[in-house]
Short mmCIF file of C-alpha atoms in Angstrom, two decimals:
data_model
loop_
_atom_site.label_atom_id
_atom_site.label_comp_id
_atom_site.label_asym_id
_atom_site.label_seq_id
_atom_site.Cartn_x
_atom_site.Cartn_y
_atom_site.Cartn_z
CA MET A 1 -93.39 15.37 107.60
CA TRP A 2 -91.47 18.47 106.60
CA ASP A 3 -90.95 19.09 110.30
CA TYR A 4 -89.46 15.59 110.72
CA PRO A 5 -85.81 15.78 111.75
CA ARG A 6 -82.55 15.14 109.97
CA PRO A 7 -80.85 12.97 111.05
CA PRO A 8 -83.94 10.77 111.36
CA ALA A 9 -85.65 10.07 114.68
CA VAL A 10 -86.84 6.70 115.94
CA GLU A 11 -90.18 6.72 117.73
CA ALA A 12 -91.96 3.86 119.49
CA VAL A 13 -95.63 3.71 118.51
CA PRO A 14 -97.10 1.26 121.05
CA GLY A 15 -100.74 0.46 120.57
CA ARG A 16 -100.83 1.30 116.86
CA LEU A 17 -101.67 -1.83 114.92
CA VAL A 18 -99.35 -2.26 111.94
CA GLU A 19 -100.13 -5.14 109.55
CA VAL A 20 -98.72 -6.56 106.32
CA ARG A 21 -100.54 -9.01 104.01
CA PHE A 22 -99.23 -10.89 101.00
CA ALA A 23 -100.79 -13.63 98.86
CA GLY A 24 -103.82 -13.85 101.13
CA MET A 25 -101.73 -14.31 104.29
CA LEU A 26 -101.21 -12.06 107.27
CA VAL A 27 -97.41 -11.80 107.23
CA ALA A 28 -96.97 -9.35 110.11
CA SER A 29 -99.15 -7.91 112.84
CA SER A 30 -97.72 -5.75 115.59
CA SER A 31 -98.78 -3.22 118.17
CA ARG A 32 -95.13 -2.90 119.27
CA ALA A 33 -93.76 -1.12 116.21
CA PHE A 34 -91.25 1.66 115.91
CA ARG A 35 -91.27 4.23 113.16
CA VAL A 36 -88.48 6.27 111.65
CA LEU A 37 -89.24 9.90 110.89
CA GLU A 38 -87.03 11.75 108.40
CA THR A 39 -87.41 15.07 106.60
CA SER A 40 -89.24 14.73 103.24
CA HIS A 41 -90.14 11.06 103.85
CA PRO A 42 -93.30 9.39 105.09
CA PRO A 43 -92.67 7.23 108.18
CA VAL A 44 -91.18 3.75 107.85
CA TYR A 45 -92.49 1.17 110.34
CA TYR A 46 -90.17 -1.41 111.91
CA LEU A 47 -91.65 -4.54 113.49
CA PRO A 48 -90.26 -7.02 116.02
CA PRO A 49 -89.43 -10.41 114.43
CA ALA A 50 -91.75 -12.10 116.97
CA ASP A 51 -94.66 -10.28 115.28
CA VAL A 52 -93.65 -11.38 111.76
CA ALA A 53 -94.04 -14.76 110.06
CA THR A 54 -90.27 -14.93 109.62
CA GLY A 55 -90.51 -18.42 108.12
CA LEU A 56 -91.82 -16.71 104.97
CA LEU A 57 -88.64 -14.62 104.66
CA THR A 58 -85.33 -15.66 103.17
CA GLU A 59 -82.25 -13.52 102.89
CA GLY A 60 -82.34 -11.56 99.65
CA GLU A 61 -79.55 -10.42 97.39
CA GLY A 62 -77.55 -7.29 97.88
CA ALA A 63 -77.32 -4.88 100.76
CA GLY A 64 -77.98 -1.22 101.27
CA VAL A 65 -76.29 1.39 103.39
CA CYS A 66 -77.95 4.27 105.21
CA GLU A 67 -75.63 7.03 106.33
CA TRP A 68 -77.53 7.19 109.63
CA LYS A 69 -78.62 3.62 110.36
CA GLY A 70 -75.84 1.55 108.80
CA ARG A 71 -75.81 -1.54 106.58
CA ALA A 72 -79.20 -3.06 105.72
CA ARG A 73 -79.95 -6.70 104.93
CA TYR A 74 -82.77 -7.39 102.46
CA TRP A 75 -85.38 -10.14 102.80
CA ASP A 76 -87.41 -11.89 100.09
CA LEU A 77 -91.01 -12.75 100.93
CA ARG A 78 -92.51 -15.98 99.61
CA VAL A 79 -96.01 -17.34 100.14
CA GLY A 80 -96.60 -20.47 98.08
CA ALA A 81 -95.64 -19.75 94.48
CA ARG A 82 -95.65 -15.96 94.95
CA LEU A 83 -92.35 -14.22 95.54
CA SER A 84 -91.70 -10.58 96.39
CA PRO A 85 -87.95 -9.95 96.12
CA SER A 86 -86.44 -7.61 98.71
CA ALA A 87 -89.86 -7.00 100.26
CA ALA A 88 -88.35 -6.21 103.66
CA TRP A 89 -85.12 -5.08 105.22
CA SER A 90 -83.44 -5.02 108.61
CA TYR A 91 -80.34 -3.64 110.31
CA PRO A 92 -78.44 -6.48 112.03
CA ASP A 93 -75.86 -4.06 113.46
CA PRO A 94 -77.21 -0.49 113.32
CA LEU A 95 -75.04 2.51 113.99
CA PRO A 96 -75.14 4.30 117.37
CA GLY A 97 -78.35 6.25 117.79
CA TYR A 98 -80.38 3.56 116.01
CA ARG A 99 -79.67 0.50 118.17
CA GLU A 100 -83.38 0.01 118.93
CA LEU A 101 -83.83 -0.98 115.26
CA ARG A 102 -81.50 -4.00 115.59
CA ASP A 103 -83.09 -6.94 113.73
CA LEU A 104 -86.51 -5.26 113.46
CA LEU A 105 -88.14 -5.74 110.05
CA ALA A 106 -89.41 -2.99 107.78
CA PHE A 107 -91.56 -3.78 104.73
CA TYR A 108 -91.89 -1.89 101.47
CA PRO A 109 -95.66 -1.35 101.25
CA GLY A 110 -95.46 -1.46 97.44
CA ARG A 111 -94.01 -4.98 97.57
CA ALA A 112 -96.81 -6.42 99.68
CA ASP A 113 -100.48 -6.70 98.75
CA ASP A 114 -101.86 -4.73 101.66
CA CYS A 115 -100.28 -2.76 104.50
CA THR A 116 -102.36 -1.01 107.15
CA VAL A 117 -101.90 1.21 110.20
CA ASP A 118 -104.81 0.96 112.63
CA GLY A 119 -106.90 -0.55 109.81
CA GLU A 120 -106.19 2.27 107.33
CA ALA A 121 -104.76 1.17 104.00
CA VAL A 122 -101.27 2.51 103.36
CA VAL A 123 -100.17 4.09 100.09
CA ALA A 124 -96.58 3.27 99.15
CA GLN A 125 -94.10 6.11 98.75
CA ASP A 126 -93.13 6.63 95.10
CA GLY A 127 -89.80 5.31 93.92
CA ASP A 128 -88.15 1.93 94.24
CA PHE A 129 -85.61 3.10 96.82
CA TYR A 130 -87.91 4.42 99.55
CA GLY A 131 -90.17 2.44 101.85
CA GLY A 132 -92.40 5.12 103.36
CA TRP A 133 -95.94 4.39 104.54
CA ILE A 134 -98.42 7.13 103.59
CA THR A 135 -101.65 7.39 105.59
CA SER A 136 -104.23 10.18 105.82
CA GLU A 137 -102.35 11.82 108.70
CA ILE A 138 -99.23 12.31 106.54
CA THR A 139 -99.00 15.15 104.01
CA GLY A 140 -96.46 15.64 101.21
CA PRO A 141 -94.89 16.31 98.89
CA PHE A 142 -92.55 13.37 99.45
CA LYS A 143 -89.18 12.48 98.07
CA GLY A 144 -89.20 9.51 95.72
CA GLY A 145 -91.25 10.65 92.74
CA ALA A 146 -89.78 11.74 89.43
CA GLY A 147 -87.62 14.85 89.82
CA THR A 148 -87.38 14.73 93.62
CA SER A 149 -83.90 13.24 94.06
CA GLY A 150 -82.27 16.66 94.40
CA TRP A 151 -84.32 17.93 97.35
#
């Protein structure tokens, strides 16, 4: 991932099965995902809303801004009595160069119970700000851990 570009690149990953589970429920399952690749970050997967149980999502508080992608909207995930605040985010009006991300949903793997890529369990990127998905094909070090904000 150190050879990932800056600004970030968006890459379609058709055929890779990306899944998210929370509170015993399959929340998302897609083989039509995109991933964003950025220097010093593990990939972030973005899923079409049609492949997500969007009825489990409600608009969360706050908003974020990415200098490349634009203003993000956060989504809370609720299954029964369990709530994961700001478990996902989307870009309703992304900046030029990132239009293919419009309304796709990305999940923080650390805010779900289980995220997988092609059946492999994902490790969440350190830090509360980042949403990278670490699998065995990705090597670090990664931004997000203590002392890495200045990279």
